[in-house]
Short mmCIF file of C-alpha atoms and ligand atoms in Angstrom, two decimals:
data_model
loop_
_atom_site.label_atom_id
_atom_site.label_comp_id
_atom_site.label_asym_id
_atom_site.label_seq_id
_atom_site.Cartn_x
_atom_site.Cartn_y
_atom_site.Cartn_z
CA MET U 1150 -137.23 9.62 -131.75
CA SER U 1151 -137.58 6.16 -132.94
CA GLN U 1152 -141.03 5.14 -131.57
CA TYR U 1153 -141.88 3.05 -134.28
CA THR U 1154 -140.34 0.26 -136.21
CA THR U 1155 -140.17 -0.16 -140.27
CA SER U 1156 -139.84 -3.09 -142.76
CA SER U 1157 -137.74 -2.94 -145.54
CA SER U 1158 -138.96 -4.43 -148.80
CA SER U 1159 -141.62 -2.49 -151.15
CA ASP U 1160 -141.36 1.39 -151.14
CA VAL U 1161 -145.36 1.97 -151.09
CA LYS U 1162 -146.85 0.10 -148.25
CA PRO U 1163 -147.24 1.84 -144.76
CA ILE U 1164 -144.46 0.97 -142.22
CA GLN U 1165 -145.67 -1.37 -139.71
CA ILE U 1166 -146.41 0.37 -136.14
CA VAL U 1167 -145.78 -2.03 -133.34
CA PRO U 1168 -147.69 -0.55 -130.29
CA LYS U 1169 -145.51 -0.95 -126.86
CA LYS U 1170 -148.98 -2.13 -125.30
CA SER U 1171 -152.67 -1.30 -125.87
CA VAL U 1172 -153.37 1.62 -123.88
CA LEU U 1173 -157.18 2.00 -123.95
CA ASN U 1174 -158.76 1.78 -120.71
CA SER U 1175 -162.54 1.81 -119.43
CA HIS U 1176 -163.29 5.58 -119.56
CA GLY U 1177 -161.36 5.95 -122.96
CA CYS U 1178 -158.69 8.16 -122.14
CA GLY U 1179 -156.14 6.09 -123.68
CA GLY U 1180 -154.09 6.30 -120.50
CA ASP U 1181 -153.28 9.65 -121.44
CA CYS U 1182 -155.82 11.94 -119.26
CA THR U 1183 -154.33 13.94 -116.20
CA ASP U 1184 -155.38 10.96 -114.15
CA HIS U 1185 -153.47 8.07 -115.38
CA ASP U 1186 -149.70 7.21 -115.45
CA ASP U 1187 -149.12 6.88 -119.38
CA SER U 1188 -145.42 6.34 -119.06
CA GLN U 1189 -145.88 3.06 -121.08
CA ALA U 1190 -147.97 4.48 -123.76
CA ARG U 1191 -146.48 4.68 -127.41
CA TRP U 1192 -146.69 8.53 -126.78
CA PRO U 1193 -146.77 9.77 -123.20
CA ARG U 1194 -149.01 13.02 -123.06
CA ALA U 1195 -146.07 14.59 -121.29
CA LYS U 1196 -143.76 13.67 -124.60
CA VAL U 1197 -146.34 14.99 -126.67
CA LEU U 1198 -146.48 18.30 -124.62
CA ASP U 1199 -142.70 18.44 -124.78
CA LEU U 1200 -143.15 18.41 -128.66
CA PHE U 1201 -145.19 21.32 -128.42
CA ASN U 1202 -142.99 23.22 -126.07
CA LEU U 1203 -140.32 23.14 -128.41
CA PRO U 1204 -138.59 26.20 -130.25
CA PHE U 1205 -140.58 26.79 -133.19
CA ASN U 1206 -137.54 26.02 -135.66
CA ASP U 1207 -136.67 22.80 -133.98
CA LEU U 1208 -140.05 21.47 -133.84
CA MET U 1209 -140.35 22.54 -137.55
CA TRP U 1210 -137.21 20.81 -138.37
CA GLN U 1211 -138.14 17.38 -136.44
CA ALA U 1212 -141.50 17.37 -138.48
CA GLN U 1213 -139.70 18.32 -141.64
CA GLN U 1214 -137.19 15.03 -141.16
CA VAL U 1215 -139.87 12.81 -140.28
CA HIS U 1216 -142.26 13.92 -143.23
CA ARG U 1217 -139.53 13.57 -145.60
CA GLN U 1218 -138.56 9.91 -144.35
CA HIS U 1219 -142.03 8.88 -145.22
CA TRP U 1220 -143.54 11.04 -147.93
CA ASP U 1221 -143.03 13.17 -151.18
CA ALA U 1222 -142.78 16.32 -149.31
CA ASN U 1223 -144.22 18.01 -152.58
CA GLU U 1224 -147.25 16.18 -152.76
CA ILE U 1225 -150.73 17.05 -151.56
CA GLU U 1226 -153.71 14.64 -151.56
CA HIS U 1227 -156.89 16.67 -152.66
CA ALA U 1228 -160.21 15.33 -150.79
CA THR U 1229 -163.55 16.83 -151.83
CA LEU U 1230 -166.40 16.88 -149.28
CA LEU U 1231 -170.01 16.67 -149.81
CA SER U 1232 -172.84 16.91 -147.47
CA VAL U 1233 -175.28 14.18 -148.64
CA LYS U 1234 -177.68 14.61 -145.59
CA THR U 1235 -177.41 18.17 -143.87
CA GLY U 1236 -178.69 19.52 -140.76
CA GLY U 1237 -181.22 18.48 -138.05
CA CYS U 1238 -178.91 16.44 -136.15
CA PRO U 1239 -180.01 15.29 -132.69
CA GLU U 1240 -176.48 15.73 -131.03
CA ASP U 1241 -175.37 18.89 -129.26
CA CYS U 1242 -171.72 19.24 -130.62
CA GLY U 1243 -170.88 22.72 -129.43
CA TYR U 1244 -169.02 23.77 -132.65
CA CYS U 1245 -171.47 22.16 -135.18
CA PRO U 1246 -173.83 24.35 -137.38
CA GLN U 1247 -175.83 21.09 -138.21
CA SER U 1248 -176.85 20.36 -134.69
CA ALA U 1249 -180.88 20.94 -134.29
CA SER U 1250 -180.17 22.47 -130.77
CA TYR U 1251 -178.62 25.45 -132.36
CA ASP U 1252 -180.10 28.22 -134.64
CA THR U 1253 -177.63 28.57 -137.34
CA GLY U 1254 -179.59 29.17 -140.35
CA VAL U 1255 -178.79 25.72 -141.97
CA GLU U 1256 -181.79 24.05 -143.40
CA ALA U 1257 -182.33 20.21 -142.90
CA SER U 1258 -182.18 17.93 -145.95
CA LYS U 1259 -182.98 14.66 -146.73
CA LEU U 1260 -180.33 12.15 -148.23
CA MET U 1261 -179.08 13.03 -151.87
CA SER U 1262 -179.74 10.77 -154.64
CA PRO U 1263 -177.07 8.66 -156.53
CA ASP U 1264 -177.60 10.97 -159.45
CA GLU U 1265 -176.92 14.00 -157.42
CA VAL U 1266 -174.04 12.50 -155.87
CA ARG U 1267 -172.79 11.15 -159.11
CA GLU U 1268 -172.55 14.93 -160.77
CA ALA U 1269 -170.64 16.17 -157.48
CA VAL U 1270 -168.27 13.09 -157.88
CA ILE U 1271 -167.46 13.51 -161.70
CA ALA U 1272 -166.97 17.31 -160.87
CA ALA U 1273 -164.78 16.77 -158.15
CA ARG U 1274 -162.69 14.29 -160.30
CA ASP U 1275 -162.70 16.51 -163.10
CA ALA U 1276 -161.31 19.49 -160.65
CA GLY U 1277 -158.44 16.83 -159.78
CA ALA U 1278 -159.86 15.46 -156.46
CA SER U 1279 -158.52 11.82 -155.74
CA ARG U 1280 -160.96 11.18 -152.49
CA PHE U 1281 -164.39 12.11 -152.08
CA CYS U 1282 -165.97 12.13 -148.55
CA MET U 1283 -169.73 12.07 -147.93
CA GLY U 1284 -170.75 13.41 -144.73
CA ALA U 1285 -174.14 12.94 -143.29
CA ALA U 1286 -175.46 14.80 -140.04
CA TRP U 1287 -176.76 11.61 -138.32
CA ARG U 1288 -175.94 10.67 -134.55
CA ALA U 1289 -175.76 6.90 -135.87
CA PRO U 1290 -177.48 5.83 -139.45
CA LYS U 1291 -180.22 3.21 -139.16
CA ASP U 1292 -179.66 -0.14 -141.29
CA ARG U 1293 -181.70 1.21 -144.15
CA ASP U 1294 -179.84 4.49 -144.15
CA ILE U 1295 -176.62 1.89 -144.64
CA GLU U 1296 -178.30 0.37 -147.60
CA LYS U 1297 -178.70 3.64 -149.40
CA VAL U 1298 -175.19 5.11 -148.59
CA ALA U 1299 -173.88 1.80 -150.06
CA GLU U 1300 -175.17 2.67 -153.27
CA LEU U 1301 -173.77 6.42 -153.02
CA ILE U 1302 -170.42 4.53 -152.40
CA GLY U 1303 -170.89 2.50 -155.40
CA VAL U 1304 -171.14 5.84 -157.59
CA ILE U 1305 -167.89 7.11 -156.10
CA LYS U 1306 -166.09 3.62 -156.79
CA GLN U 1307 -167.62 3.89 -160.47
CA GLU U 1308 -166.49 6.95 -161.05
CA GLY U 1309 -162.56 5.88 -159.92
CA LEU U 1310 -162.33 7.83 -156.77
CA GLU U 1311 -161.38 6.66 -153.17
CA ALA U 1312 -164.50 6.86 -150.95
CA CYS U 1313 -164.71 8.12 -147.48
CA CYS U 1314 -167.94 8.81 -145.43
CA THR U 1315 -168.76 10.34 -142.18
CA LEU U 1316 -171.99 9.39 -140.81
CA GLY U 1317 -171.59 9.22 -136.95
CA MET U 1318 -171.73 5.98 -134.74
CA LEU U 1319 -171.76 2.42 -136.57
CA THR U 1320 -172.32 -0.75 -135.30
CA ASP U 1321 -169.96 -3.70 -136.32
CA SER U 1322 -172.24 -5.04 -138.95
CA GLN U 1323 -172.75 -1.84 -140.43
CA ALA U 1324 -169.02 -1.20 -140.71
CA VAL U 1325 -168.84 -4.47 -142.59
CA SER U 1326 -171.54 -3.49 -145.01
CA LEU U 1327 -169.85 -0.37 -145.79
CA LYS U 1328 -166.62 -2.32 -146.47
CA ASP U 1329 -168.63 -4.48 -148.65
CA ALA U 1330 -170.13 -1.71 -150.50
CA GLY U 1331 -166.19 -0.51 -151.07
CA LEU U 1332 -165.95 2.11 -148.67
CA ASP U 1333 -162.00 2.96 -148.22
CA TYR U 1334 -162.06 5.34 -145.52
CA TYR U 1335 -164.19 6.03 -142.69
CA ASN U 1336 -164.16 9.51 -140.91
CA HIS U 1337 -164.88 9.73 -137.13
CA ASN U 1338 -163.08 12.57 -135.30
CA LEU U 1339 -162.03 12.13 -131.59
CA ASP U 1340 -162.70 15.98 -131.85
CA THR U 1341 -160.58 17.11 -128.46
CA ALA U 1342 -158.82 15.93 -125.48
CA PRO U 1343 -160.51 13.16 -123.31
CA GLU U 1344 -161.16 15.54 -120.11
CA LEU U 1345 -162.57 18.40 -122.53
CA TYR U 1346 -165.04 16.20 -124.25
CA GLY U 1347 -168.03 16.60 -121.85
CA ASP U 1348 -167.65 20.13 -122.20
CA ILE U 1349 -167.87 20.35 -125.92
CA ILE U 1350 -170.88 17.37 -126.45
CA SER U 1351 -173.16 16.13 -123.86
CA THR U 1352 -175.13 13.68 -125.94
CA ARG U 1353 -172.08 10.89 -126.49
CA ASP U 1354 -168.75 10.26 -124.75
CA MET U 1355 -165.38 9.54 -126.07
CA GLN U 1356 -165.63 5.90 -125.51
CA ASP U 1357 -168.74 5.87 -128.24
CA ARG U 1358 -166.17 7.31 -130.69
CA LEU U 1359 -163.62 4.72 -129.79
CA ASP U 1360 -166.20 1.90 -130.12
CA THR U 1361 -166.99 3.05 -133.68
CA LEU U 1362 -163.30 3.50 -134.48
CA SER U 1363 -162.91 0.01 -133.10
CA HIS U 1364 -165.71 -1.17 -135.31
CA VAL U 1365 -164.25 0.41 -138.62
CA ARG U 1366 -160.68 -1.07 -138.05
CA SER U 1367 -162.31 -4.70 -137.47
CA ALA U 1368 -164.17 -4.37 -140.83
CA ASN U 1369 -160.71 -3.60 -142.35
CA ILE U 1370 -161.87 -0.24 -143.28
CA LYS U 1371 -158.83 2.48 -143.31
CA VAL U 1372 -159.33 5.12 -140.43
CA CYS U 1373 -159.72 8.80 -140.73
CA SER U 1374 -159.82 10.44 -137.34
CA GLY U 1375 -158.37 13.80 -135.97
CA GLY U 1376 -160.04 16.83 -134.13
CA ILE U 1377 -160.81 20.42 -133.86
CA VAL U 1378 -158.46 23.04 -132.27
CA GLY U 1379 -159.20 26.46 -131.34
CA MET U 1380 -162.20 25.50 -129.02
CA GLY U 1381 -160.83 27.41 -126.08
CA GLU U 1382 -158.49 24.62 -125.03
CA THR U 1383 -154.89 25.09 -123.80
CA ARG U 1384 -151.91 23.46 -125.20
CA ALA U 1385 -152.00 20.61 -123.10
CA GLY U 1386 -155.36 20.05 -124.29
CA ARG U 1387 -154.13 19.94 -127.70
CA ALA U 1388 -151.29 17.71 -126.73
CA GLY U 1389 -153.88 15.42 -125.05
CA LEU U 1390 -155.99 15.11 -128.52
CA ILE U 1391 -152.84 14.26 -130.40
CA ALA U 1392 -151.92 11.64 -127.93
CA GLN U 1393 -155.26 10.13 -127.98
CA LEU U 1394 -154.95 9.71 -131.64
CA ALA U 1395 -151.31 8.80 -131.78
CA ASN U 1396 -151.76 5.96 -128.96
CA LEU U 1397 -154.84 4.20 -130.59
CA PRO U 1398 -153.91 0.60 -131.14
CA THR U 1399 -153.15 1.53 -134.74
CA PHE U 1400 -152.86 4.98 -135.35
CA PRO U 1401 -155.20 6.59 -138.17
CA GLU U 1402 -153.97 6.28 -141.85
CA SER U 1403 -155.69 9.81 -142.02
CA VAL U 1404 -155.69 12.83 -139.52
CA PRO U 1405 -157.82 15.61 -140.22
CA ILE U 1406 -156.61 18.67 -138.27
CA ASN U 1407 -159.64 21.22 -138.13
CA ASP U 1408 -159.09 24.69 -137.13
CA LEU U 1409 -162.95 25.76 -135.40
CA VAL U 1410 -165.12 27.65 -137.96
CA ARG U 1411 -166.86 29.85 -135.57
CA VAL U 1412 -170.23 29.68 -136.65
CA PRO U 1413 -172.91 32.37 -135.19
CA GLY U 1414 -175.61 30.53 -133.21
CA THR U 1415 -173.37 27.70 -132.08
CA PRO U 1416 -172.11 27.93 -128.37
CA LEU U 1417 -168.62 28.06 -129.64
CA ALA U 1418 -169.21 31.23 -132.02
CA ASP U 1419 -167.48 33.68 -129.93
CA THR U 1420 -164.44 31.63 -129.00
CA PRO U 1421 -161.40 33.67 -129.24
CA GLU U 1422 -159.47 32.85 -132.43
CA LEU U 1423 -156.32 30.39 -132.18
CA ASP U 1424 -152.96 31.88 -132.69
CA PRO U 1425 -152.00 30.55 -136.10
CA LEU U 1426 -148.37 29.34 -135.07
CA GLU U 1427 -150.23 27.30 -132.44
CA PHE U 1428 -152.31 25.61 -135.37
CA VAL U 1429 -149.04 25.06 -137.29
CA ARG U 1430 -147.43 23.54 -134.02
CA THR U 1431 -150.41 21.03 -133.79
CA ILE U 1432 -149.76 19.94 -137.49
CA ALA U 1433 -146.15 19.49 -136.59
CA VAL U 1434 -146.77 17.44 -133.83
CA ALA U 1435 -149.48 15.10 -135.58
CA ARG U 1436 -146.53 14.73 -138.06
CA ILE U 1437 -143.97 13.51 -135.83
CA THR U 1438 -146.21 11.31 -133.73
CA MET U 1439 -148.02 9.68 -136.57
CA PRO U 1440 -145.62 9.60 -139.41
CA THR U 1441 -147.20 7.62 -141.89
CA ALA U 1442 -150.33 9.22 -141.61
CA ARG U 1443 -151.87 11.94 -144.00
CA VAL U 1444 -152.30 14.97 -141.91
CA ARG U 1445 -154.95 16.75 -143.41
CA LEU U 1446 -155.06 20.76 -143.16
CA SER U 1447 -158.79 20.55 -142.76
CA ALA U 1448 -161.57 23.21 -141.98
CA GLY U 1449 -160.51 26.75 -141.06
CA ARG U 1450 -158.37 27.50 -144.21
CA GLN U 1451 -160.91 30.00 -145.59
CA ALA U 1452 -159.66 32.37 -142.74
CA MET U 1453 -155.88 31.28 -143.13
CA SER U 1454 -153.28 33.25 -145.05
CA ASP U 1455 -151.38 31.63 -147.92
CA ALA U 1456 -148.36 32.15 -145.41
CA VAL U 1457 -149.98 30.30 -142.56
CA GLN U 1458 -150.86 27.45 -145.12
CA ALA U 1459 -147.62 27.09 -146.58
CA MET U 1460 -146.11 26.46 -142.74
CA CYS U 1461 -148.58 23.87 -142.50
CA PHE U 1462 -147.23 22.39 -145.30
CA LEU U 1463 -143.62 22.76 -143.99
CA ALA U 1464 -145.01 21.15 -140.64
CA GLY U 1465 -145.84 18.11 -142.58
CA ALA U 1466 -149.70 18.42 -143.64
CA ASN U 1467 -149.92 16.93 -147.12
CA SER U 1468 -153.74 16.78 -147.62
CA ILE U 1469 -156.38 19.33 -148.18
CA PHE U 1470 -160.12 19.61 -148.27
CA TYR U 1471 -160.34 20.71 -152.15
CA GLY U 1472 -163.64 22.28 -153.12
CA ASP U 1473 -165.51 25.65 -152.63
CA LYS U 1474 -167.50 24.07 -149.73
CA LEU U 1475 -166.81 22.02 -146.65
CA LEU U 1476 -170.11 20.56 -145.42
CA THR U 1477 -171.92 23.90 -145.03
CA THR U 1478 -169.50 26.42 -144.61
CA GLY U 1479 -166.91 27.84 -146.96
CA ASN U 1480 -163.46 26.67 -148.07
CA PRO U 1481 -161.06 28.35 -150.16
CA ASP U 1482 -162.10 28.43 -153.93
CA VAL U 1483 -160.30 26.03 -156.50
CA ALA U 1484 -158.67 28.93 -158.27
CA ARG U 1485 -157.03 30.12 -154.77
CA ASP U 1486 -155.86 26.75 -154.33
CA HIS U 1487 -154.38 26.05 -157.46
CA ALA U 1488 -152.59 29.54 -157.33
CA LEU U 1489 -151.32 28.81 -153.77
CA LEU U 1490 -150.09 25.24 -154.83
CA ALA U 1491 -148.38 26.56 -157.80
CA LYS U 1492 -146.59 29.25 -156.08
CA LEU U 1493 -145.43 26.77 -153.86
CA GLY U 1494 -144.45 24.10 -156.32
CA LEU U 1495 -146.87 21.73 -154.83
CA ARG U 1496 -148.28 18.55 -156.84
CA SER U 1497 -151.75 16.92 -156.42
CA GLY U 1498 -151.03 13.57 -154.92
CA LYS U 1499 -152.97 10.63 -156.25
CA ALA U 1500 -153.97 8.37 -153.36
CA VAL U 1501 -150.26 7.24 -152.44
CA THR U 1502 -149.64 5.81 -149.40
CA ALA U 1503 -146.42 6.64 -147.33
CA ARG U 1504 -143.30 4.78 -148.26
CA VAL U 1505 -141.25 2.17 -146.09
CA ILE U 1506 -137.82 3.48 -145.22
CA ALA U 1507 -135.06 0.85 -144.79
CA ALA U 1508 -134.80 -0.28 -140.98
N1 LIG D 2583 -172.42 13.29 -137.82
C1 LIG D 2583 -170.96 12.92 -138.03
C2 LIG D 2583 -170.20 12.92 -136.77
O1 LIG D 2583 -170.24 13.73 -135.86
O2 LIG D 2583 -169.08 12.15 -136.79
C3 LIG D 2583 -170.40 13.23 -139.18
C4 LIG D 2583 -170.42 14.73 -139.65
S1 LIG D 2583 -169.46 15.71 -138.60
C5 LIG D 2583 -169.91 17.29 -139.37
C6 LIG D 2583 -167.78 15.89 -138.78
C7 LIG D 2583 -166.65 16.41 -138.00
O3 LIG D 2583 -166.81 17.85 -138.85
C8 LIG D 2583 -166.88 16.45 -136.54
O4 LIG D 2583 -166.32 15.76 -136.09
C9 LIG D 2583 -165.99 17.52 -136.45
O5 LIG D 2583 -164.84 17.46 -136.17
C10 LIG D 2583 -166.08 18.45 -137.74
N2 LIG D 2583 -166.72 19.82 -137.27
C11 LIG D 2583 -167.98 20.22 -137.62
N3 LIG D 2583 -168.38 21.44 -137.28
C12 LIG D 2583 -166.86 22.09 -137.44
C13 LIG D 2583 -166.78 23.32 -137.00
N4 LIG D 2583 -167.56 24.43 -137.22
N5 LIG D 2583 -165.51 23.69 -137.31
C14 LIG D 2583 -164.51 22.68 -137.47
N6 LIG D 2583 -164.64 21.50 -137.66
C15 LIG D 2583 -166.03 20.86 -137.67
C1 LIG D 2584 -163.40 16.58 -140.77
O1 LIG D 2584 -162.59 16.52 -139.95
N1 LIG D 2584 -163.70 17.95 -141.14
C2 LIG D 2584 -164.57 18.13 -142.35
C3 LIG D 2584 -164.83 16.55 -142.58
N2 LIG D 2584 -163.95 15.75 -141.56
C4 LIG D 2584 -166.22 15.80 -142.56
C5 LIG D 2584 -165.97 18.67 -141.71
C6 LIG D 2584 -165.78 19.98 -141.50
C7 LIG D 2584 -166.96 20.74 -141.35
C8 LIG D 2584 -166.91 22.21 -141.00
C9 LIG D 2584 -167.93 22.95 -140.59
C10 LIG D 2584 -168.93 22.94 -141.90
O2 LIG D 2584 -168.99 22.93 -143.10
O3 LIG D 2584 -170.37 22.32 -141.53
FE1 LIG D 2585 -174.24 15.99 -135.51
FE2 LIG D 2585 -172.01 15.20 -136.26
FE3 LIG D 2585 -172.65 17.94 -136.37
FE4 LIG D 2585 -172.34 16.50 -133.72
S1 LIG D 2585 -170.51 16.98 -135.42
S2 LIG D 2585 -174.02 17.83 -134.29
S3 LIG D 2585 -173.12 14.44 -134.70
S4 LIG D 2585 -173.51 16.33 -137.68
#
């Protein structure tokens, strides 16, 4: 399906995405909630749902074709996470162990020092990571927090890694300060379909998230934005999340797809497990609708079999969180990941962007 255009010269720059029309509207649904006619959107939600509904083999075949047009199919980016300011968060995200609203046993801590961060960055680099992502459990950083984080970004850049952070909502001037400090990516997830957002989080709305993404874009920082599946949503809900991401004025350069980590004490702790094949479908649909994005197989890998992870890579995932810990919960250890990638003949990717295909 040709929903995007390509340019034809160098083979390392991302293709130019030309939206049919800007689709954001006043309540931030991107025109893809059930209340709107979104037929003019780049990816009408019904078309996204049609992809989800394909026979599994046909979906995988489409996803693989798109993946191989734009990426080296045997190369996986390794991004390491560090929680630089943990817990005590005033937001009430129903999935999150760091919210002060829930008793999850996560202890709140202060912002880490540059020396502590440097130690973690060097360890991540020595283990083979190319991107380092710092997470902070803030609703929105204060300007004095941004000054301190700018110093931490400097540490990552001095050690030669790509820098990403996820700090909550940003103003436009804060985004510019982070760009000036050398930030490459900002992670801010849309998390779920617009119509489900209020069921998961009451302390902010989807429009707050979209505003921050717009500030990040305007500051010329690359956007990392995805969501969580397995929160009890239907397939139509998953289609709504992917449509919302794919219809952003420019779709994100990085798209983390998280399988809910069900943490005791959070409201979503007892949510039934998502069928793993549904998770694989979500990866495939993200790949097809956002061809030049790094699609990251994100939280939830610890509970996934090697076979399911291999299917995610076949479906077009080309990035993982790498290292024994996500922010507060576990991730497969480095030895398990090395064994899995070796078994599949996959290489670690070094900050490569999608190649341009001839128009
Ligand atoms: N406070 C900032 C914010 O919310 O943007 C940054 C940190 S927050 C922990 C980053 C993302 O982690 C969330 O947007 C969510 O997508 C993901 N996340 C948090 N808890 C999770 C869980 N239990 N399972 C899967 N993903 C989770
Ligand atoms: C993202 O999409 N997933 C990461 C990262 N961005 C910041 C976080 C996952 C957190 C899982 C729960 C935890 O470890 O606290
Ligand atoms: Fe706070 Fe982010 Fe967790 Fe929400 S997801 S409770 S904003 S740390």
